[in-house]
XYZ file of C-alpha atoms in Angstrom:
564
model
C -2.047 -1.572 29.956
C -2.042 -4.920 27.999
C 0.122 -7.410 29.238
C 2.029 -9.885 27.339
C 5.698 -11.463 27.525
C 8.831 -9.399 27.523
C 9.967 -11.756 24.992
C 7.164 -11.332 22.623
C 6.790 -14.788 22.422
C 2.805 -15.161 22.567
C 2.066 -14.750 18.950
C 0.100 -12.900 17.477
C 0.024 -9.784 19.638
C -3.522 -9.718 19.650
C -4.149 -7.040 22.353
C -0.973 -4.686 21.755
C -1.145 -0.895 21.099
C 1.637 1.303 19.916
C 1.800 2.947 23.859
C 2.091 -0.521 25.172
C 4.883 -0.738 22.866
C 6.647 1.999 24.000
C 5.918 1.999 27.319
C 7.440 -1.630 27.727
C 10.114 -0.978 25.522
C 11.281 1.971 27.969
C 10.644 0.166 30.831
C 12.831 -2.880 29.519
C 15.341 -1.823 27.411
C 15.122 2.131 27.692
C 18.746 2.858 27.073
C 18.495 0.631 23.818
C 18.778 2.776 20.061
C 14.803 2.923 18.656
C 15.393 4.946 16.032
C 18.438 6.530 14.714
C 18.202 9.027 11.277
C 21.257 8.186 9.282
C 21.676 11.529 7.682
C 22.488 13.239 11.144
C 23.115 9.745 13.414
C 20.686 11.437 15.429
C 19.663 8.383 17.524
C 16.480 8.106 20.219
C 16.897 5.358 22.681
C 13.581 3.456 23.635
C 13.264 5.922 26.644
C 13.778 9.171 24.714
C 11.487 7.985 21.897
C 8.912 7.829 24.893
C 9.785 10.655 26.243
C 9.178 12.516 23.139
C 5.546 10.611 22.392
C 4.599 11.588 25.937
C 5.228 15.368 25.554
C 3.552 15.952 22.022
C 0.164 13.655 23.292
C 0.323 15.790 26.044
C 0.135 19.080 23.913
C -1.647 17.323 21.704
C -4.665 16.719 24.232
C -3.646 20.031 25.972
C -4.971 21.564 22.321
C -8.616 20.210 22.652
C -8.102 17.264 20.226
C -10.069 14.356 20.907
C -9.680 10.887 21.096
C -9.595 9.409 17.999
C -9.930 12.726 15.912
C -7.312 12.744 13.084
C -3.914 14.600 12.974
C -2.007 14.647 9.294
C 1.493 15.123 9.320
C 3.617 16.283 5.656
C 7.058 15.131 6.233
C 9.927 14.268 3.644
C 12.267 13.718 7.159
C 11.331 10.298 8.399
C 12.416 11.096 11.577
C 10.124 14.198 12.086
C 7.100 11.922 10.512
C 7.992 9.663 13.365
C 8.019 11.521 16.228
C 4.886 12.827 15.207
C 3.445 9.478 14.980
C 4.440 8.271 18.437
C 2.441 11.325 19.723
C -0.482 11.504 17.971
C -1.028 7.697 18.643
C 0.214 7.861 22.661
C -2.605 10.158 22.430
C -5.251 8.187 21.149
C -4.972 9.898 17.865
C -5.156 8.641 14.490
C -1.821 9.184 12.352
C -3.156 10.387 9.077
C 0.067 10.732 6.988
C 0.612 13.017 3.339
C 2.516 12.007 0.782
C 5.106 14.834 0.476
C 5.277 14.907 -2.985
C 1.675 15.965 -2.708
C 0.599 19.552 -4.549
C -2.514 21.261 -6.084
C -5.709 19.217 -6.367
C -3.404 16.245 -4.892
C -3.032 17.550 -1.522
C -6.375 19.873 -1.428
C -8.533 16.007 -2.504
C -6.524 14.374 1.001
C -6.805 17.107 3.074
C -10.434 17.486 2.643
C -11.392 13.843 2.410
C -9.844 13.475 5.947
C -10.968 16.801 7.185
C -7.898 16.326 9.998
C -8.089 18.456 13.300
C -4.415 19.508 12.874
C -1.439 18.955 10.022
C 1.795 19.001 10.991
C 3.723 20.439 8.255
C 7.395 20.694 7.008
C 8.009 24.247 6.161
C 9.160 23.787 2.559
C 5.343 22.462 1.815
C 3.672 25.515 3.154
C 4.006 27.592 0.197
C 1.744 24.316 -1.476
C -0.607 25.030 1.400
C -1.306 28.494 1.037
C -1.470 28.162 -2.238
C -4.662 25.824 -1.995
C -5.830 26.975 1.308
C -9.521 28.818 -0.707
C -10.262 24.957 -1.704
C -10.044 23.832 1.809
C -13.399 23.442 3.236
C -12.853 22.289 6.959
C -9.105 24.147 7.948
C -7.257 22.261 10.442
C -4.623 24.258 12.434
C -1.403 23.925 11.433
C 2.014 22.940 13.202
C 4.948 23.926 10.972
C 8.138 22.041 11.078
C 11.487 24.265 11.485
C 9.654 27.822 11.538
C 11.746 31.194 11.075
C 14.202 32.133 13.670
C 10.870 34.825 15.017
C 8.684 32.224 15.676
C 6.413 33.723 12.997
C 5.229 30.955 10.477
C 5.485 30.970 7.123
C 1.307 29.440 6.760
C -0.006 33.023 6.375
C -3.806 31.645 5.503
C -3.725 29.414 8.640
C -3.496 29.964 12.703
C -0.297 27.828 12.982
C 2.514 27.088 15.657
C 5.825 25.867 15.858
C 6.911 22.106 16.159
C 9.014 22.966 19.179
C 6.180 24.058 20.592
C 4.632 20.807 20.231
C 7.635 18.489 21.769
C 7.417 20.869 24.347
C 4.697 19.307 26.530
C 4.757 17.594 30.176
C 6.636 14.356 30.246
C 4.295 12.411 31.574
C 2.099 9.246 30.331
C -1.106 10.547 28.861
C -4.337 9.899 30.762
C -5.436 8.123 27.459
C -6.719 4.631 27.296
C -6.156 3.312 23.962
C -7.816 0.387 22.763
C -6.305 -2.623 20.098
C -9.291 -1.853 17.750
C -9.163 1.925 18.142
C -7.880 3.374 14.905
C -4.306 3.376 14.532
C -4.097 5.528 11.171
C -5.849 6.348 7.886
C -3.037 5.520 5.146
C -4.012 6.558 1.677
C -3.778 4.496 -1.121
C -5.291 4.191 -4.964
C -6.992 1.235 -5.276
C -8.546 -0.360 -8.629
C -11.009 2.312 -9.522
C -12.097 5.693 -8.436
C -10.363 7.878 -6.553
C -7.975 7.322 -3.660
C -9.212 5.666 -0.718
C -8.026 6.473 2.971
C -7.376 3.192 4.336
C -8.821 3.186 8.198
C -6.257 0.385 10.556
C -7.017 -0.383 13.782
C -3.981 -1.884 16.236
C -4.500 -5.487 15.725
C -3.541 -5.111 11.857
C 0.112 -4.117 12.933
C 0.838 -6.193 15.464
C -1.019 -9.347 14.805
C -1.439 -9.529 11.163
C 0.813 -7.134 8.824
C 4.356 -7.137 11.238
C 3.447 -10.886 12.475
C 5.633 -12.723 9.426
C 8.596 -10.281 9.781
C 8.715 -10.653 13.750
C 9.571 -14.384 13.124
C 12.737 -12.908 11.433
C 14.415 -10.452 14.246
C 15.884 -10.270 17.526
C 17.423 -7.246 19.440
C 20.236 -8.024 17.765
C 18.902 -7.069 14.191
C 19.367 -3.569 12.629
C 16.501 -2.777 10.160
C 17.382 -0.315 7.648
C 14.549 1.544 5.800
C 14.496 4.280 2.921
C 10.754 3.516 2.765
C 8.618 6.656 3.436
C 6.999 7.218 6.491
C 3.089 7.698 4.739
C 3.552 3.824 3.266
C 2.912 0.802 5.458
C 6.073 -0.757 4.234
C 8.109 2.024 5.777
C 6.274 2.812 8.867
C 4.828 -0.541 10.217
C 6.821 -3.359 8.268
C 10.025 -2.059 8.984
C 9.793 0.779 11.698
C 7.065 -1.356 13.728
C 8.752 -4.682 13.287
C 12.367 -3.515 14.896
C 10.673 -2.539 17.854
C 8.704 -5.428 18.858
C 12.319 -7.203 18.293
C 14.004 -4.556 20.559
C 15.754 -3.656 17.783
C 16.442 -0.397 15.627
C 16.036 1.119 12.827
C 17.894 2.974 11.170
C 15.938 5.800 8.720
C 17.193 7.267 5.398
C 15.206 9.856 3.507
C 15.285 8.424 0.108
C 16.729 5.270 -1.358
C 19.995 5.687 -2.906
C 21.432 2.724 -4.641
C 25.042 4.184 -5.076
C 25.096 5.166 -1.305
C 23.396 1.469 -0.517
C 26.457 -0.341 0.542
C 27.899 2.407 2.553
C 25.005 3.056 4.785
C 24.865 -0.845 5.025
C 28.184 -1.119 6.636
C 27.871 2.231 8.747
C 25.188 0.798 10.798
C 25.634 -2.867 9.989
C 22.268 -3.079 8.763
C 20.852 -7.072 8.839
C 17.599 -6.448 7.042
C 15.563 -4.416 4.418
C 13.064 -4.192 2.001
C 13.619 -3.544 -1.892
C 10.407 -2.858 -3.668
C 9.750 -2.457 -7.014
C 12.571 -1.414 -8.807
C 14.730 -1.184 -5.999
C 16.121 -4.588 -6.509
C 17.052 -3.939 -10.250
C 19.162 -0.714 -9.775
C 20.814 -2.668 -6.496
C 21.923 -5.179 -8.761
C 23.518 -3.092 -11.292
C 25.805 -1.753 -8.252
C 27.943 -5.076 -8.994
C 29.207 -7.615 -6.700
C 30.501 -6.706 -3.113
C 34.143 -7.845 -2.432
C 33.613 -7.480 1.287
C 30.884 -9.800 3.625
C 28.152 -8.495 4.758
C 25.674 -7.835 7.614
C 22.602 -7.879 5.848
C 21.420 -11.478 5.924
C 17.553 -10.919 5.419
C 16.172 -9.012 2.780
C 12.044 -9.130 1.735
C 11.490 -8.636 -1.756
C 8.031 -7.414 -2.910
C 7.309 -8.341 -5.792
C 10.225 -10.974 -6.219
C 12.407 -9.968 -8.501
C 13.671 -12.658 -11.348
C 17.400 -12.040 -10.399
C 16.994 -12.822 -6.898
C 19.098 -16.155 -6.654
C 22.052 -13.912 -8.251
C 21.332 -11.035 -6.057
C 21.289 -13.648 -2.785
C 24.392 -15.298 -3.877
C 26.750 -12.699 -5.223
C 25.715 -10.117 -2.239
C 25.746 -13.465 0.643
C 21.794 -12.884 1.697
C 20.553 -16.156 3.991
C 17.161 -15.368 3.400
C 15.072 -13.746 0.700
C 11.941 -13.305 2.210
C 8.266 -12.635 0.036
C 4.760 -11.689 0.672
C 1.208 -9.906 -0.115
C 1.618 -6.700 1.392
C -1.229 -5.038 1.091
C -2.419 -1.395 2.988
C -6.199 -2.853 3.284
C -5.643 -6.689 3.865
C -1.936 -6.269 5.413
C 0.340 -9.492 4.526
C -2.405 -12.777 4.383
C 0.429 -14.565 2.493
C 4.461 -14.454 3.004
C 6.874 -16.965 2.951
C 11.212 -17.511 3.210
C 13.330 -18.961 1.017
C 17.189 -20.057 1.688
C 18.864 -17.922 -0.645
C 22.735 -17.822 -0.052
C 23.911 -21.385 1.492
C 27.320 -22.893 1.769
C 30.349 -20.634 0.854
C 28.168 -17.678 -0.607
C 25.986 -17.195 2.680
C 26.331 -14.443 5.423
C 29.755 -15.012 7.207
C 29.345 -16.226 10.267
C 32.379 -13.135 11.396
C 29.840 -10.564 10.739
C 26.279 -11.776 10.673
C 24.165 -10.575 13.480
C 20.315 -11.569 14.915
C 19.043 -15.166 14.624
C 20.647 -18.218 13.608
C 19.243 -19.096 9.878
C 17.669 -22.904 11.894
C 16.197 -20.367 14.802
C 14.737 -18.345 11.495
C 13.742 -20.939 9.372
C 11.821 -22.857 12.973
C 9.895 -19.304 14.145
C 8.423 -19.015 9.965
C 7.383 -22.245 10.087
C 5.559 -21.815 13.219
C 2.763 -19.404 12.040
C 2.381 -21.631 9.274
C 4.420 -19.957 6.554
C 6.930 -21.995 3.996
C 10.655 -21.889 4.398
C 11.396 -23.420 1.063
C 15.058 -23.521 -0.952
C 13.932 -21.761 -4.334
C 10.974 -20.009 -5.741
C 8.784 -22.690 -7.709
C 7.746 -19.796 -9.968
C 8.254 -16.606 -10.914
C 6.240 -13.638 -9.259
C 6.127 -16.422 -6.128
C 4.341 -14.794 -2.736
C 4.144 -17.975 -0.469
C 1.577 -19.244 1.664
C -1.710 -17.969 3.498
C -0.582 -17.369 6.974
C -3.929 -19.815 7.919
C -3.767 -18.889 11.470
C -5.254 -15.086 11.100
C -6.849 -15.656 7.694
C -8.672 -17.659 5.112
C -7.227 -16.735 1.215
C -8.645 -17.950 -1.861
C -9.224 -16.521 -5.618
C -12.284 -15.404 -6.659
C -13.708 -15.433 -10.499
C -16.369 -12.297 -11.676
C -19.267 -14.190 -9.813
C -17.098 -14.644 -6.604
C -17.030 -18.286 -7.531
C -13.472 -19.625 -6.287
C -11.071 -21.089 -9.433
C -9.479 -23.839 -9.797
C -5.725 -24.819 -9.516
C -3.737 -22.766 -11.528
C -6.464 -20.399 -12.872
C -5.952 -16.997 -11.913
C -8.673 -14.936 -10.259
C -9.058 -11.875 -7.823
C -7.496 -12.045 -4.746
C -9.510 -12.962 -1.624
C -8.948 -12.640 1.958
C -11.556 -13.484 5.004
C -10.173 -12.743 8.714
C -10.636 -15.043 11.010
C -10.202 -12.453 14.072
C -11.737 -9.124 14.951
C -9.466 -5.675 13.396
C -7.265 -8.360 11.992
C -7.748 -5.834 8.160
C -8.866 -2.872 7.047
C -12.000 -1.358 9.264
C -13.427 0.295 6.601
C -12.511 3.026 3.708
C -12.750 6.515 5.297
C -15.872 8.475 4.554
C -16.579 6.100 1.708
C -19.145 3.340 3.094
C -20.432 2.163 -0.484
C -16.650 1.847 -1.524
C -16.339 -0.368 2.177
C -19.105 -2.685 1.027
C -18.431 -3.225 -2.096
C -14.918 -4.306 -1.237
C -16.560 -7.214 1.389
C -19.174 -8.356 -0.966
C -20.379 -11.793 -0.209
C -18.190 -11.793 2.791
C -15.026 -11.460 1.002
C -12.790 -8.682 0.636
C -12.019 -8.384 -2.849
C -7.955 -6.959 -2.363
C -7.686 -5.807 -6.445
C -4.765 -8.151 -7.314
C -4.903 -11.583 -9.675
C -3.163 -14.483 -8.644
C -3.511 -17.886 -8.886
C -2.730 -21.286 -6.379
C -1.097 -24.457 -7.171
C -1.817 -27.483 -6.082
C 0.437 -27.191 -2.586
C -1.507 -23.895 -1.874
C 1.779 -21.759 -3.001
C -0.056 -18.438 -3.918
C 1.860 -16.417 -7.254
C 1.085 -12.499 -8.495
C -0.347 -11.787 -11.934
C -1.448 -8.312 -12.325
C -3.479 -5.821 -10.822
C -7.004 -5.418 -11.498
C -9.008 -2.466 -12.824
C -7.719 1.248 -13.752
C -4.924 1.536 -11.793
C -0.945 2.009 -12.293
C 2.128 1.613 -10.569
C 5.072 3.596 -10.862
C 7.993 3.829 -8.266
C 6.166 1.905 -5.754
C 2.777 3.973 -6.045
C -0.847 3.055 -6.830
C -1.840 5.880 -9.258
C -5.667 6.547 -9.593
C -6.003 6.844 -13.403
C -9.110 8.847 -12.814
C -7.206 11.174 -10.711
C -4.575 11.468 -13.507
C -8.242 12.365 -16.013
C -9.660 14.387 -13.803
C -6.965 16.858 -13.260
C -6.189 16.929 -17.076
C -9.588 17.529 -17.974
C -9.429 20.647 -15.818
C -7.324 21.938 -18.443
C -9.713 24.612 -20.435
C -8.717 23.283 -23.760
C -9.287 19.678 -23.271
C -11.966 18.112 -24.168
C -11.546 14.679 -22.413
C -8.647 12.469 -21.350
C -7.619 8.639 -21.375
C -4.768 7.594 -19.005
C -3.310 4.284 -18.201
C -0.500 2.411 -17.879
C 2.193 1.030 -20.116
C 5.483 -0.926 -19.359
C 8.301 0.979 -17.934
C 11.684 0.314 -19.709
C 13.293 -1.546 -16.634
C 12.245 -2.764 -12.857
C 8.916 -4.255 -14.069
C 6.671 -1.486 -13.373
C 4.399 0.735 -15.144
C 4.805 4.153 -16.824
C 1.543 6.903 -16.679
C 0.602 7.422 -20.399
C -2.239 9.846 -21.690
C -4.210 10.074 -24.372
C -5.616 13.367 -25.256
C -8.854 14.911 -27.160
C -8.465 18.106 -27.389
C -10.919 20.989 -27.493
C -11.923 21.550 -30.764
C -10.327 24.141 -32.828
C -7.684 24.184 -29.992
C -4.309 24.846 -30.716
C -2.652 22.487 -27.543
C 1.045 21.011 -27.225
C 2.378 18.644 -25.707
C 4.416 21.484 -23.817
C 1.294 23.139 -22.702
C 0.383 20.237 -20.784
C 3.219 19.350 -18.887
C 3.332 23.070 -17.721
C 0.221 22.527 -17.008
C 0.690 19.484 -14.841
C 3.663 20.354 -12.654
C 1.668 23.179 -10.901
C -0.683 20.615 -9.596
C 0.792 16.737 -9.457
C 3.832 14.952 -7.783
C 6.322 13.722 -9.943
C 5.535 10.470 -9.543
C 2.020 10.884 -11.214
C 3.127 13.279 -13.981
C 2.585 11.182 -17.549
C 5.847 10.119 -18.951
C 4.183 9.888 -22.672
C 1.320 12.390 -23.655
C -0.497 11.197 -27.233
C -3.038 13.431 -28.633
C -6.238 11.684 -30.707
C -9.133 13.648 -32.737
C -11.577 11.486 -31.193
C -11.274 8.596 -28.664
C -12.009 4.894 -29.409
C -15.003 4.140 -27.685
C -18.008 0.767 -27.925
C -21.171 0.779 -29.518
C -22.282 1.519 -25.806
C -19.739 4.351 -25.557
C -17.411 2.365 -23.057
C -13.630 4.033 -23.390
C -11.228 1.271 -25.158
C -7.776 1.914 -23.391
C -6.708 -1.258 -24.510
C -6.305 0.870 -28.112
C -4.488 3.682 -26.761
C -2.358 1.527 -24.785
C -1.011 -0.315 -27.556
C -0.947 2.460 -29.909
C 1.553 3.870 -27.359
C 3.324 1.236 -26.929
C 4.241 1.172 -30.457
C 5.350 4.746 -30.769
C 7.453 4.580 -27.984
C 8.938 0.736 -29.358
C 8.383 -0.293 -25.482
């Protein structure tokens, strides 16, 4: 086992695995709350949480998996995604989550592009299973969540078992080395152009790179709340991972749930979250509190324009920023002092670490603790110690002050980002090309190295925190028998800064198809999240005089329409 301080003061964690974590955790502060699942209050102290990881590695390895060999896991309850996790990893495993929302050629492109050795499955997805289980082409036994009273499971097309079954192995450690560059998961997301990629991350690039910023912020005393789900970084390693190198816990919702915010807040006296996306807006619209509270440190991603107003009417010390990225982790974060003087976090209820303590351990890794944003769309400073940042023009050429470019990053340690793109090696070097990885994003520097967001690069949109693969959203379209070819992209959503999906449409010709066909069409085989808010039909699509697709048309011919 890897040795470092109880304290977690030797920073980064270079060496630590997820059973390290756990097993000091249980050793030190076993009969601490890890986890607790607000819904329920089910809570798992540091020793049962271990407890439970040792028994499902156990049957885990007991079923012939190997080290390193991929389990998914299809969970809406972040607590069973979880426990699953802490297995398959105190295993050796590699945690290969689903987005639950997942159906049709959605979940039938991740499953086979991972070909996983087992899925562990919530039994209100396995009708979605069977019904894609023909276009499966390596079938991975199946562990189904909350099976009927007989034991017999619902996955008809699949040998399958229960999850008791699983939780019910020996309680002892697994005879498993695991290693800080083996491969902790494969996380997918949609990057600028193709398909969606599964994003392979070893140990190193939780502990010592993407949780490093936000372990500057906690102490045992902390409570991290998280509605984040469990197949996104943000929810599984920057919140879940970052409580428990603090010795601290978190508490798990299923969804986010701005009118409930507040309440679940106070019941656990939450001291930290993260809003993403949109999150902030609706938050806001909740109106001011009239009572203090315990949330004194809240990240913001991307920051929102109203944060000063959010900090002061709601009392938050710190608003904290960042690149968070699922490839390149967070490169660049910083803190600023929100709420100060009468509007800040009353000293009767705030819990964790002094704001000085705070504003002394950011500083230390080299990140800014400044008292406002300089800019709008603000995201700090490289953290210089793991790695070098800079923006790139189109011949990888780094721009000047102020001029925006792609987004750089160079690691300065071994598994500090990504190890590669799963199964995609072309994709993998074209992403490092001249010994850069290229992360997708624009942004720009000023003259103090403060790094801001412009846009994403490429084909891709984002809609209630998701990367959306536009050619996904084609591809399944022009499945359709009476289309001829698609266009989709994105446009602006009415509020929260984000983007809505928007297609364009050619039909086949002498085709008689609505608008109505197509979204029939569509909710049989994508999540909601993908599904196009606005559907526009065309005769023929705008193209070049070298037959290159110009979305920029469509996009603003939609955008008219609608009056966005």
């Amino acid at each position: 086992m890897n040795e470092w301080t109880t304290s977690y003061d030797q920073q980064p964690l270079l060496c630590v695995t997820l059973s390290d974590l756990l097993r000091n955790r249980a050793d030190q502060i076993g009969d601490q709350p890890a986890i607790v699942y607000g819904p329920s209050d089910r809570t798992y102290t540091f020793d049962e949480l271990n407890d439970v990881a040792n028994r499902i590695a156990n049957s885990l390895l007991e079923a012939g998996i190997n080290h390193q060999e991929k389990v998914s896991v299809m969970a809406s309850n972040p607590l069973t995604a979880v426990l699953s996790m802490v297995g398959i990893n105190k295993a050796g495993m590699v945690y290969s989550p689903i987005n639950f929302e997942y159906k049709g050629d959605a979940l039938s492109y991740q499953i086979n592009d991972t070909a996983p050795e087992l899925l562990i499955i919530e039994e209100q997805y396995v009708d979605r299973l069977n019904a894609i289980a023909d276009g499966i082409r390596s079938v991975p036994d199946v562990v189904v969540v909350e099976a009927d009273d007989e034991g017999e499971s619902p996955a008809d097309q699949f040998s399958a078992t229960s999850f008791d079954e699983l939780r019910d192995g020996n309680d002892d450690e697994p005879p498993v080395e695991v290693s800080w560059d083996d491969e902790a998961s494969i996380v997918y997301t949609s990057g600028t152009t193709g398909m969606p990629k599964g994003v392979v991350i070893p140990y190193r690039w939780i502990f010592a790179n993407y949780t490093l910023f936000r372990q500057q912020l906690l102490n045992s005393d902390d409570v991290v709340h998280t509605s984040l789900p469990m197949y996104h970084v943000g929810g599984v390693y920057f919140d879940l991972h970052s409580g428990w190198i603090a010795g601290a816990p978190t508490v798990l919702w299923d969804r986010f749930s701005p009118t409930d915010f507040w309440d679940r807040i106070d019941e656990y006296e939450a001291t930290t979250v993260t809003l993403v996306s949109v999150m902030a807006t609706w938050l806001e619209k909740q109106g001011q509190r009239d009572t203090p509270t315990t949330l004194n440190k809240v990240h913001m991603q991307p920051l929102p324009e109203q944060y000063e107003r959010m900090a002061s009417d709601f009392g938050f010390d710190f608003v904290t920023v960042g690149f968070g990225q699922t490839e390149s982790g967070m490169p660049i974060a910083g803190a600023i002092r929100a709420a100060r003087g009468d509007d800040a976090t009353s000293t009767d209820v705030r819990r964790g670490k002094p704001p000085e303590t705070i504003a002394n351990d950011v500083e230390s890794i080299g990140a800014p603790v400044i008292d406002a944003a300089p800019d709008d769309r603000y995201m700090g400073r490289p953290i210089e110690s793991i790695m070098e940042v800079t923006t790139l023009d189109d011949r990888d050429e780094r721009t000047d002050t102020g001029v925006p470019g792609e987004l750089a990053v160079r690691p300065k340690l071994p598994g500090i980002i990504l190890k590669a793109y799963y199964g995609k090696p072309e994709r993998t070097v074209a992403a490092f090309s001249n010994l850069w990885f290229h992360t997708g994003d624009s942004a720009y520097a000023d003259d103090r190295d403060n790094y801001f967001y412009v846009d994403r690069q490429g084909d891709v949109i984002r809609r209630r925190g998701e990367n959306i693969s536009s050619l996904q959203v084609q591809e399944i379209l022009n499945s359709h028998s009476e289309v001829e070819t698609t266009a989709a992209y994105p446009v602006p959503a009415r509020e929260g800064g984000e983007d809505e999906v928007a297609v364009t449409v050619e039909p086949v010709a002498g085709a008689e198809l609505t608008e109505r066909d197509l979204r029939a069409f569509v909710d049989d085989r994508m999540p909601e999240f993908m599904r196009p808010a606005y559907i526009d039909f065309t005769d023929q699509m705008p193209t070049t005089k070298t037959n290159k697709l110009e979305k920029y048309k469509l996009r603003q011919r939609t955008v008219d329409r609608e009056n966005l």
